[in-house]
mmCIF file of C-alpha atoms in Angstrom:
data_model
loop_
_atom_site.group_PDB
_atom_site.id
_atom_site.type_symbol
_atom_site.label_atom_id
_atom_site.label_comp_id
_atom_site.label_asym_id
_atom_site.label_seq_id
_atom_site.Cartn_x
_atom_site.Cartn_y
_atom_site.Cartn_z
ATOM 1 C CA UNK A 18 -23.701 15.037 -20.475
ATOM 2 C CA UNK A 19 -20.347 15.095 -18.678
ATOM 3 C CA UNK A 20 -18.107 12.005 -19.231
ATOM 4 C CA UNK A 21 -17.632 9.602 -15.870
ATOM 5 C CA UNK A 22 -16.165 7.136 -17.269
ATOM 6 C CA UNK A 23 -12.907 6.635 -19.078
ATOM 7 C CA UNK A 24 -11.166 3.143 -19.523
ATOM 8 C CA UNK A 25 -8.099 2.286 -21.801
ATOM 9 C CA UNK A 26 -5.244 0.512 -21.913
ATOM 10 C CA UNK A 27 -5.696 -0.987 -18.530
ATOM 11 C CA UNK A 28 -7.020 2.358 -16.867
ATOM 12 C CA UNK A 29 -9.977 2.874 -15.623
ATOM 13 C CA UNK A 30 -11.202 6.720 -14.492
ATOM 14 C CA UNK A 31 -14.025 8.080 -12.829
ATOM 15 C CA UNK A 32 -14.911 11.681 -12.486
ATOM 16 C CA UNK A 33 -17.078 11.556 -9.296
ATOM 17 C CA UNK A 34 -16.677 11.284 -5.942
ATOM 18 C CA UNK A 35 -14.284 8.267 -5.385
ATOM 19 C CA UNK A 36 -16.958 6.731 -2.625
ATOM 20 C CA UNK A 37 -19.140 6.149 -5.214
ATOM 21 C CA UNK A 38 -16.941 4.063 -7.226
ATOM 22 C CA UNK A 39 -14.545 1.873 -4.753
ATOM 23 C CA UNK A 40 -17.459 -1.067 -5.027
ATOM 24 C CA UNK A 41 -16.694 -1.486 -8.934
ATOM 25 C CA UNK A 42 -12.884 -1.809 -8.487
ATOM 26 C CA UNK A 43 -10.613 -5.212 -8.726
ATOM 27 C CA UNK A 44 -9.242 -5.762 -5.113
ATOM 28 C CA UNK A 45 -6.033 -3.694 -4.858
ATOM 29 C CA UNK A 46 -2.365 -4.753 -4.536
ATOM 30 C CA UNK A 47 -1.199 -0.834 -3.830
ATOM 31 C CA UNK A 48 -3.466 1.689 -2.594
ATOM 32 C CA UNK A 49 -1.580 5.315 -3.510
ATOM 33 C CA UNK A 50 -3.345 7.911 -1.273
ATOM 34 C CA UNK A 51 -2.620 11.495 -1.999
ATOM 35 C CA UNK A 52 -5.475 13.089 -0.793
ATOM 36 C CA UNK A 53 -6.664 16.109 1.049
ATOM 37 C CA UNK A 54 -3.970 17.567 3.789
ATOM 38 C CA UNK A 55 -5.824 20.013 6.225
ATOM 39 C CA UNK A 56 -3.954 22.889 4.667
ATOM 40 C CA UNK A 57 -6.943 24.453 2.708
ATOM 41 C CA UNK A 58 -5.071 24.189 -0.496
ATOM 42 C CA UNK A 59 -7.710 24.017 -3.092
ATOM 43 C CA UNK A 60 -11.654 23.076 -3.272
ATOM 44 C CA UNK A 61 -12.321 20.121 -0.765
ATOM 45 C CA UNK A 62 -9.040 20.470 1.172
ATOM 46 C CA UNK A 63 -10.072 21.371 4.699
ATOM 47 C CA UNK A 64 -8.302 24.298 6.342
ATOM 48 C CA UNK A 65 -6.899 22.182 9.677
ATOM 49 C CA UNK A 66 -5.566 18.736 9.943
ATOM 50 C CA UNK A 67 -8.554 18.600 12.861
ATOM 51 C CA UNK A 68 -11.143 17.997 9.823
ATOM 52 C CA UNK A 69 -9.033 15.035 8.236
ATOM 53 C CA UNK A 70 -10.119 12.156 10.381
ATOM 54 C CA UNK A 71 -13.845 12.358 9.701
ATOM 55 C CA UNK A 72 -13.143 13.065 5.908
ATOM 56 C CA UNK A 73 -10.841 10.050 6.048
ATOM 57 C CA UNK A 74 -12.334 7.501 7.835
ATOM 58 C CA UNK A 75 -15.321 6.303 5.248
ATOM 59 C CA UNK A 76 -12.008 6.201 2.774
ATOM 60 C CA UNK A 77 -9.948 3.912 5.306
ATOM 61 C CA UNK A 78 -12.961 1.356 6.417
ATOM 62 C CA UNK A 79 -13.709 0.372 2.335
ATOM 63 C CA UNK A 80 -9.977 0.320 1.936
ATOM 64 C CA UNK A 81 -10.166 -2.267 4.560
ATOM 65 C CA UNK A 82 -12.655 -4.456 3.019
ATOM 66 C CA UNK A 83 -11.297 -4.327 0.114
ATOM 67 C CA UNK A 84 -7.655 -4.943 0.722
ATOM 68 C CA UNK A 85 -6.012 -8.314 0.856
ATOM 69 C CA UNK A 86 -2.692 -9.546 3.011
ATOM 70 C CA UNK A 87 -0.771 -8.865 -0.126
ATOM 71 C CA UNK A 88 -2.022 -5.142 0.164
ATOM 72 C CA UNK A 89 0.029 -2.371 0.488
ATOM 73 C CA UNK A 90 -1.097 1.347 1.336
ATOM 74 C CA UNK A 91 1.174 4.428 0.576
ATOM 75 C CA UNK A 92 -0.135 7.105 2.390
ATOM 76 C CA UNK A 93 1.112 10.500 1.258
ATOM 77 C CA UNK A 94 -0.057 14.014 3.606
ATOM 78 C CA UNK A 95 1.912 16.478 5.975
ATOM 79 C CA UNK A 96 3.473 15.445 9.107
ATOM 80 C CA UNK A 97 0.441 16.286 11.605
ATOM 81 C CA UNK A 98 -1.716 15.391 8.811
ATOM 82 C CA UNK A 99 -0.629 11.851 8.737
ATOM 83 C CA UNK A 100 -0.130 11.891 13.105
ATOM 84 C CA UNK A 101 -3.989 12.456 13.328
ATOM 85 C CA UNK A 102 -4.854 9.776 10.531
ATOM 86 C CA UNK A 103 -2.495 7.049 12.118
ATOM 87 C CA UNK A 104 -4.760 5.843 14.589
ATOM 88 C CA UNK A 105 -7.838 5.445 12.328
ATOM 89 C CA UNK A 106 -5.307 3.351 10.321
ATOM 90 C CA UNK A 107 -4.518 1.330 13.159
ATOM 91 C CA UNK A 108 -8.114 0.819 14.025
ATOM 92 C CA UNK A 109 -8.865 -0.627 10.715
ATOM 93 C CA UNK A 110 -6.107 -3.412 10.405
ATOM 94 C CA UNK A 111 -3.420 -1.446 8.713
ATOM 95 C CA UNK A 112 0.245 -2.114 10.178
ATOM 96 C CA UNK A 113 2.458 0.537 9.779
ATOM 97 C CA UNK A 114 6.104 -0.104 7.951
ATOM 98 C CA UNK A 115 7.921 3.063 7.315
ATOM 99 C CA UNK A 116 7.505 6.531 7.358
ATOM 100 C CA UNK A 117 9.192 7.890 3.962
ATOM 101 C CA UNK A 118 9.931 11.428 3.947
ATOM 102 C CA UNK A 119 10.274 13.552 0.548
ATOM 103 C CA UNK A 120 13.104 16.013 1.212
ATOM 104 C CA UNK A 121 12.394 18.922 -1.604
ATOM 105 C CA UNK A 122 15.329 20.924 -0.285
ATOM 106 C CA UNK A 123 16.112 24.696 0.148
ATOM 107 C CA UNK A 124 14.377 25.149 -3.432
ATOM 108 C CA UNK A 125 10.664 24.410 -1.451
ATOM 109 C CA UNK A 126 11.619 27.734 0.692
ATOM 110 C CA UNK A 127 10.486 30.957 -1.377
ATOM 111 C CA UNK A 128 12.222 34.011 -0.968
ATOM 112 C CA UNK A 129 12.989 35.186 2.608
ATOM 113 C CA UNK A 130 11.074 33.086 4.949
ATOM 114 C CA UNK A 131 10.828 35.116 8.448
ATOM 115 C CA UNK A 132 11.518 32.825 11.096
ATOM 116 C CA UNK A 133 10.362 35.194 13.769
ATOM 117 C CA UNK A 134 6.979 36.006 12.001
ATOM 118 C CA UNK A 135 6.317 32.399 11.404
ATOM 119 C CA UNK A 136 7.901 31.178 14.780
ATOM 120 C CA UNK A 137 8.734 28.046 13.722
ATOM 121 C CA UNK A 138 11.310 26.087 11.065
ATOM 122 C CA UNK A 139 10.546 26.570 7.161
ATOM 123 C CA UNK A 140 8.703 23.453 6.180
ATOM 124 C CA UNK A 141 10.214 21.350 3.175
ATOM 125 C CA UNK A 142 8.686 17.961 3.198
ATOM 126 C CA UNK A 143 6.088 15.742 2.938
ATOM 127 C CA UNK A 144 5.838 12.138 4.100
ATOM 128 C CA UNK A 145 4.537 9.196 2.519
ATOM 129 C CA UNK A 146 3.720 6.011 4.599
ATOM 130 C CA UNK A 147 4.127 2.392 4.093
ATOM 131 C CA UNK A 148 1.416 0.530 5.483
ATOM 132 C CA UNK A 149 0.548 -3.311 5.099
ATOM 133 C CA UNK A 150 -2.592 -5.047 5.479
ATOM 134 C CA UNK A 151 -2.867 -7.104 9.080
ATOM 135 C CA UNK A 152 -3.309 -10.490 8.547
ATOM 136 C CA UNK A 153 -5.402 -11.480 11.628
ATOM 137 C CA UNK A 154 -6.709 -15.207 11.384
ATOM 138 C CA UNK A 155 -9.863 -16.330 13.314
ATOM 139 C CA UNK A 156 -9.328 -19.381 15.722
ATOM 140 C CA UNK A 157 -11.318 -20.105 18.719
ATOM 141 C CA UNK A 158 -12.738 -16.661 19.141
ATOM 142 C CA UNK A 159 -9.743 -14.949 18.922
ATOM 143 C CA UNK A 160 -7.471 -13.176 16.138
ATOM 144 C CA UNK A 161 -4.455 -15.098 15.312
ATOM 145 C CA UNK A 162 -1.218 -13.079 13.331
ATOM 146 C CA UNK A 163 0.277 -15.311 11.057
ATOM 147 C CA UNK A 164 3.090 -16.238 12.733
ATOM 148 C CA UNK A 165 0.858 -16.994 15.618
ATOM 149 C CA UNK A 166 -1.044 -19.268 13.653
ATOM 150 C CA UNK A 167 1.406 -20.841 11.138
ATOM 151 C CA UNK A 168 2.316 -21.863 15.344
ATOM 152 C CA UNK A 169 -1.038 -23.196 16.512
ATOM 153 C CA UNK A 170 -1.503 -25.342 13.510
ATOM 154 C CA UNK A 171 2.226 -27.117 13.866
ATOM 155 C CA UNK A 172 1.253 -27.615 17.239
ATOM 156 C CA UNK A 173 -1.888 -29.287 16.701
ATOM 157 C CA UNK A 174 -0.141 -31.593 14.542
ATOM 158 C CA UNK A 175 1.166 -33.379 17.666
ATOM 159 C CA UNK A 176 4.406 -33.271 15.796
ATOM 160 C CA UNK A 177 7.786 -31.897 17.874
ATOM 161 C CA UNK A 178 8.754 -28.194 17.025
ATOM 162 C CA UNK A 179 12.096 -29.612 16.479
ATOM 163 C CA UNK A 180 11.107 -31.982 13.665
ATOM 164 C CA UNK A 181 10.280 -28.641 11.770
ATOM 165 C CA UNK A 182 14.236 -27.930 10.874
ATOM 166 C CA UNK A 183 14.620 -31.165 8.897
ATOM 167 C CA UNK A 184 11.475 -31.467 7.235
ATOM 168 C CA UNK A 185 12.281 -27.959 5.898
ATOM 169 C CA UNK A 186 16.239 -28.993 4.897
ATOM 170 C CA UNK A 187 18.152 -27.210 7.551
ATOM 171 C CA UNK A 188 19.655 -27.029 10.583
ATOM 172 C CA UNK A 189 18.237 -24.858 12.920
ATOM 173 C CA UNK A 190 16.412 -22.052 10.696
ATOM 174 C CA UNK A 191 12.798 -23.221 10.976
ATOM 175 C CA UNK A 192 12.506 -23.413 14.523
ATOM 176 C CA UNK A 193 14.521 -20.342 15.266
ATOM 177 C CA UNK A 194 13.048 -18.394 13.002
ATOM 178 C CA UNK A 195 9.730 -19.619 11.381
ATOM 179 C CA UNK A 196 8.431 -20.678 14.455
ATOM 180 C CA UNK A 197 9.758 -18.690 16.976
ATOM 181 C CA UNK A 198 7.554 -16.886 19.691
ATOM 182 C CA UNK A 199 9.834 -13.732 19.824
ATOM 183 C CA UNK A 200 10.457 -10.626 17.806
ATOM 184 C CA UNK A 201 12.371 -12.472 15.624
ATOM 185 C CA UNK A 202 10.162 -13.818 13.163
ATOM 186 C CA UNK A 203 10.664 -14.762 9.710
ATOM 187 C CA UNK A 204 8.017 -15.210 7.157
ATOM 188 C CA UNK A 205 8.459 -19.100 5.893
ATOM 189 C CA UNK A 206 9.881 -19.219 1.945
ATOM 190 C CA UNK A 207 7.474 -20.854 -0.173
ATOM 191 C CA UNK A 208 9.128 -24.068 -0.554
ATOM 192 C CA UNK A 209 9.607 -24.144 3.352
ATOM 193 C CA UNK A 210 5.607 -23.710 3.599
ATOM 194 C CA UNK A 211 5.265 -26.431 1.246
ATOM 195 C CA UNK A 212 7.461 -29.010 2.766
ATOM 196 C CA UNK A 213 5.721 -28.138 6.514
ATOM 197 C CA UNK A 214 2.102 -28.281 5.175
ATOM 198 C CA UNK A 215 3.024 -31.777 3.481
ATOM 199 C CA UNK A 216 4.576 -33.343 6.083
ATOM 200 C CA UNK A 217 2.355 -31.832 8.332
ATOM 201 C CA UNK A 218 -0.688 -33.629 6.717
ATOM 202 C CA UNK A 219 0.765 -37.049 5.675
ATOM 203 C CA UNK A 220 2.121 -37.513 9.117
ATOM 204 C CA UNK A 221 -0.192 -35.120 11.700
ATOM 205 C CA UNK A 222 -2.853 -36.054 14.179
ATOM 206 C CA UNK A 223 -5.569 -37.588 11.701
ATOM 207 C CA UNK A 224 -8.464 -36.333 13.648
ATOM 208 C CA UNK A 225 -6.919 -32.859 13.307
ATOM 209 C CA UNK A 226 -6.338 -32.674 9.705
ATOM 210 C CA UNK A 227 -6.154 -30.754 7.298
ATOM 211 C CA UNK A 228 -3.446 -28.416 8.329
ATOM 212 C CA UNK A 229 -2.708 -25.241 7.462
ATOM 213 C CA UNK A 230 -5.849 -24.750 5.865
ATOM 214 C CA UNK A 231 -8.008 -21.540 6.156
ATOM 215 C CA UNK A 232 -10.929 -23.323 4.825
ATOM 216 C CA UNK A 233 -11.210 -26.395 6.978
ATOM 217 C CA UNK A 234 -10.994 -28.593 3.315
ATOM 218 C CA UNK A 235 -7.376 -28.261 1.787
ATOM 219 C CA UNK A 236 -3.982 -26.829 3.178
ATOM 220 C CA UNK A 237 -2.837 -23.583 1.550
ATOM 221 C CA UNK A 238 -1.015 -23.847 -2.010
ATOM 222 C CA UNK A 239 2.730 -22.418 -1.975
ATOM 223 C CA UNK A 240 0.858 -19.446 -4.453
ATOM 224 C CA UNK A 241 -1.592 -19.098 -1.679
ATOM 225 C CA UNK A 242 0.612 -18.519 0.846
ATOM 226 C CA UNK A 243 2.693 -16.541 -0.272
ATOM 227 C CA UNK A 244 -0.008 -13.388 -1.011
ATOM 228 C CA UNK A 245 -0.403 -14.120 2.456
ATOM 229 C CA UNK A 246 1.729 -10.806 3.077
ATOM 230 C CA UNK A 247 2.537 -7.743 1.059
ATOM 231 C CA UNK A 248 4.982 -7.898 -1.672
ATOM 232 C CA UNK A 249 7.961 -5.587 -0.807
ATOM 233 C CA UNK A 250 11.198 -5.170 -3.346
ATOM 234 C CA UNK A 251 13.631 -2.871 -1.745
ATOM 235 C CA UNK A 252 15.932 -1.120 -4.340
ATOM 236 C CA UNK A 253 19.922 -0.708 -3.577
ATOM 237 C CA UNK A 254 20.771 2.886 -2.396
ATOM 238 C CA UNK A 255 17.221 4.084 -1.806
ATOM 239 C CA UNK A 256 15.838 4.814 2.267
ATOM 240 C CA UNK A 257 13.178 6.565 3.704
ATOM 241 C CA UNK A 258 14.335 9.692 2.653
ATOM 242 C CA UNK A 259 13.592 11.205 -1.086
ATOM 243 C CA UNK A 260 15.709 13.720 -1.930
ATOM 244 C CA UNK A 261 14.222 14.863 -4.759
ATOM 245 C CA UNK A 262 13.699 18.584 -5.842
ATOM 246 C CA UNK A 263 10.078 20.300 -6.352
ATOM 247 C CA UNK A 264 8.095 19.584 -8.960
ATOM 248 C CA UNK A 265 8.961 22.218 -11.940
ATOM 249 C CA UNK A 266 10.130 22.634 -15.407
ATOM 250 C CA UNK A 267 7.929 20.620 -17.761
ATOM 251 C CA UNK A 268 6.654 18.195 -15.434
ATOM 252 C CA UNK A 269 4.709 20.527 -13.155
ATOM 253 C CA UNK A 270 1.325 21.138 -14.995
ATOM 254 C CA UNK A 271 0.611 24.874 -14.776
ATOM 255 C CA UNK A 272 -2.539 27.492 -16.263
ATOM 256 C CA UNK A 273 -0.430 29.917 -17.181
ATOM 257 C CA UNK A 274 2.160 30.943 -14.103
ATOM 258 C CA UNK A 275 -0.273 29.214 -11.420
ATOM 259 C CA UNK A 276 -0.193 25.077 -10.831
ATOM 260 C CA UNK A 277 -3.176 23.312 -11.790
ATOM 261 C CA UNK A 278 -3.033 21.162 -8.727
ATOM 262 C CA UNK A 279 -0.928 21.669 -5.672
ATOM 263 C CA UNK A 280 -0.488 18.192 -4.990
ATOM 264 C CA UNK A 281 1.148 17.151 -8.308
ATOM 265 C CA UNK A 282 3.858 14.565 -6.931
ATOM 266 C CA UNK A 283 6.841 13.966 -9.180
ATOM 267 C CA UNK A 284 6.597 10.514 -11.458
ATOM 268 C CA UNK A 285 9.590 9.658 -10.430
ATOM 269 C CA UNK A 286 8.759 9.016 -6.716
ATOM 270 C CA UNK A 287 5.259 7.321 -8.104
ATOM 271 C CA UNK A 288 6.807 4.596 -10.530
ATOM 272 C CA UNK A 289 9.726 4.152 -7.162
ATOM 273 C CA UNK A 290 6.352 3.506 -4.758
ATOM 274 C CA UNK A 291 4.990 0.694 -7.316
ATOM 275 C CA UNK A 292 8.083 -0.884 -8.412
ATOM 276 C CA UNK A 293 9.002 -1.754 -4.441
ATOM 277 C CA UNK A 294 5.565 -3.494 -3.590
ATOM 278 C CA UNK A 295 3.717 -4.888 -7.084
ATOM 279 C CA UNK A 296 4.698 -6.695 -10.369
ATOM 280 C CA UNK A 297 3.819 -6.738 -13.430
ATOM 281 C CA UNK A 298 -0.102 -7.141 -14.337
ATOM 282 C CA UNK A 299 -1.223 -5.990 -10.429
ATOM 283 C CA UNK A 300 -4.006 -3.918 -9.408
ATOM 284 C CA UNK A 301 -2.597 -0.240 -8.231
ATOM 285 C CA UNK A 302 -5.695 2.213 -6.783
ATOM 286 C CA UNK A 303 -5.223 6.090 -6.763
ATOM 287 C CA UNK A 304 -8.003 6.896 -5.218
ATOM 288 C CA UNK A 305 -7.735 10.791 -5.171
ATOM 289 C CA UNK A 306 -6.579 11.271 -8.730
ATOM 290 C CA UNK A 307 -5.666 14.729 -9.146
ATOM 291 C CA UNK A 308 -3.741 14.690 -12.230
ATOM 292 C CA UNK A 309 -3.292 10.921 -12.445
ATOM 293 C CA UNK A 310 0.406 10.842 -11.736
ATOM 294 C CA UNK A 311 -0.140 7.012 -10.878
ATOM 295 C CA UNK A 312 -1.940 5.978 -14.146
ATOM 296 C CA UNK A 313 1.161 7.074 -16.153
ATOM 297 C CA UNK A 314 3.855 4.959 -13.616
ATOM 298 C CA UNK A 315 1.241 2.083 -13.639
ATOM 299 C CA UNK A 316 0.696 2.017 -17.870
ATOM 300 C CA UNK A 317 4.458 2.203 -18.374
ATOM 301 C CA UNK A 318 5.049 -0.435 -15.665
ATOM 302 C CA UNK A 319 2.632 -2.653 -17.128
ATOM 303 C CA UNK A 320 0.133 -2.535 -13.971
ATOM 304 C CA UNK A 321 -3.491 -1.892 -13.989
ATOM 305 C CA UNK A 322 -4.652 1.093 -13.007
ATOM 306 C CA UNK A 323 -8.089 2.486 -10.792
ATOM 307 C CA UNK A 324 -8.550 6.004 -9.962
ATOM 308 C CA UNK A 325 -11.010 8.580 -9.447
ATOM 309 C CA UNK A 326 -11.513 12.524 -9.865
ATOM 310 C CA UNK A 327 -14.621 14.717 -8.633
ATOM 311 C CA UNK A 328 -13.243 18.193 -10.042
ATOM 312 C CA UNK A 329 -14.237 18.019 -13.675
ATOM 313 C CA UNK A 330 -11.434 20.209 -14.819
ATOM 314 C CA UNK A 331 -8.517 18.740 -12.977
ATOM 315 C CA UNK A 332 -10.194 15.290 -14.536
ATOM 316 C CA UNK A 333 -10.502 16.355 -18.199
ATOM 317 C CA UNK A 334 -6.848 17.609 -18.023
ATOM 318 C CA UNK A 335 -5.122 14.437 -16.198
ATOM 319 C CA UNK A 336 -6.822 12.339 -19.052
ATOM 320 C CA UNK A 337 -5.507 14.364 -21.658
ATOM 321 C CA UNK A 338 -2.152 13.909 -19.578
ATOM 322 C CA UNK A 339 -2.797 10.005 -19.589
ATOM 323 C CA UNK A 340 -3.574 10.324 -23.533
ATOM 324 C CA UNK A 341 -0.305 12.222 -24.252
ATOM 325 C CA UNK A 342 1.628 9.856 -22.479
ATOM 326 C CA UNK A 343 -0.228 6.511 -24.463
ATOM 327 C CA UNK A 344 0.773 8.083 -27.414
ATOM 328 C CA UNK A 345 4.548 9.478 -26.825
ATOM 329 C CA UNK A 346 5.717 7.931 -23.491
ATOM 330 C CA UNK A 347 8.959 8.766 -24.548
ATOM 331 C CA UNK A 348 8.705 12.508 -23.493
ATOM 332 C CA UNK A 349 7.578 11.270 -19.496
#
């Protein structure tokens, strides 16, 4: 019987079709999707970007269930690829953040590429998109964004708006910024949400209490409130564009001359996709595994690791990948 499952040192794999599997996962802090790109590639890929949305969208909706506000989705594909998938990732709650772009250079362009055959530019990206879980909060029959709410519930304190910048320690931040109406938002610090859910219940409306609470019985905890949104780290020197050369050399994982998957990214721009939105001991999904570039970044950054494979070769040779780099991670 074929192995389907495969689980050590924090990483789990499954060698079916990831559908099958989402229900048995830990909620994720980083979804990594590298999945098929309407190019016809290999097995499963569809030929035009036209097939992706309907391939996509069972993907996207248990995403959505399963995602939290602290959620982040990288979504790696070609430009058009990505275009067409956009909206169904609007449609399910995800905001969009960033569009990265992985700049492979001149190197991507074999041999002699005929402009006038192909009749348009030589092609040497690939994007990968941040995306963040909406936080959309139930009041009164509508959907309240947080910084609508974190609003409404000051407000039914029958406490001024202007009380706000001392009870938070300064002089004009909190209603300028946390509680503005405009673009301008800020996302209250911790301590700030502390000191405005305290005061806001010791001194607030009585018949209106608790406050800032999302279960009607106690006000959010500091810890609570602050997976209210996606954890983001942004590195020095590093923007939305990757400059980063294609995958070759020892890295790329080849049957003889010919790559063993075509969508091999390099580890490099893996571990960089982790490190900026999840610590240590947080749940990272790959969902289309391919070789399991994202198990090896997660295991040496100390983050758990979910991922799924339904080709049986590509699987049995990304967990002899994983293996090799358990037991030397000195040579990744």
């Amino acid at each position: 019987m074929e192995e389907f499952y495969f689980d050590t040192h924090g990483i789990r794999l499954f060698n079916t079709d990831v559908l099958n599997v989402y229900a048995q996962w830990d909620n994720p802090t980083v979804i990594i999707s590298d999945g098929p790109y309407g190019i016809g590639g290999y097995k499963g890929d569809p030929i035009s970007h036209q097939e992706l949305s309907e391939l996509y969208e069972p993907h996207i909706a248990l995403w959505s269930q399963s995602a939290k506000p602290f959620t982040t989705l990288w979504f790696w594909n070609t430009e058009i690829g990505w275009a067409t998938i956009h909206p169904l990732l609007e449609k399910y709650g995800w905001e969009y953040r960033a569009c990265c772009v992985w700049n492979k250079g001149m190197a991507h362009v074999a041999g002699n590429t005929n402009t006038q055959v192909i009749r348009k530019l030589p092609v040497v990206t690939e994007v990968c998109v941040h995306y963040v879980k909406k936080v959309q909060i139930p009041i009164d029959n509508r959907n309240l964004t947080l910084k609508e709410w974190l609003r409404y519930e000051w407000e039914r304190t029958g406490i001024p708006i202007n009380k706000t910048n001392e009870v938070c320690g300064v002089k004009n931040a909190a209603t300028r910024k946390y509680f503005t109406k405009d673009h301008l938002w800020y996302f209250p610090p911790v301590e700030a949400f502390e000191r405005l859910a305290n005061y806001a219940n010791m001194y607030g409306v009585e018949s209106e209490k608790p406050f800032f609470s999302l279960d009607g019985i106690s006000p959010l905890s500091g810890a609570e409130w602050e997976k209210m949104r996606a954890k983001f780290y942004c590195p020095i020197g590093i923007t939305n564009v990757w400059d980063e050369p294609p995958l070759a050399g020892k890295e790329r994982l080849k049957n003889g001359s010919k790559a063993i998957h075509l969508n091999q990214k390099p580890l490099k721009l893996i571990r960089n996709i982790i490190q900026m939105s999840s610590d240590k001991g947080d749940v990272i999904w790959e969902p289309f595994g391919g070789l399991f570039t994202g198990a090896i970044a997660s295991h040496g950054l100390q983050r758990c690791y979910y991922s799924a494979e339904i080709d049986n070769q590509v699987y049995a040779i990304g967990k002899e990948r994983i293996l090799s780099h358990i037991n030397q991670p000195q040579l990744f």
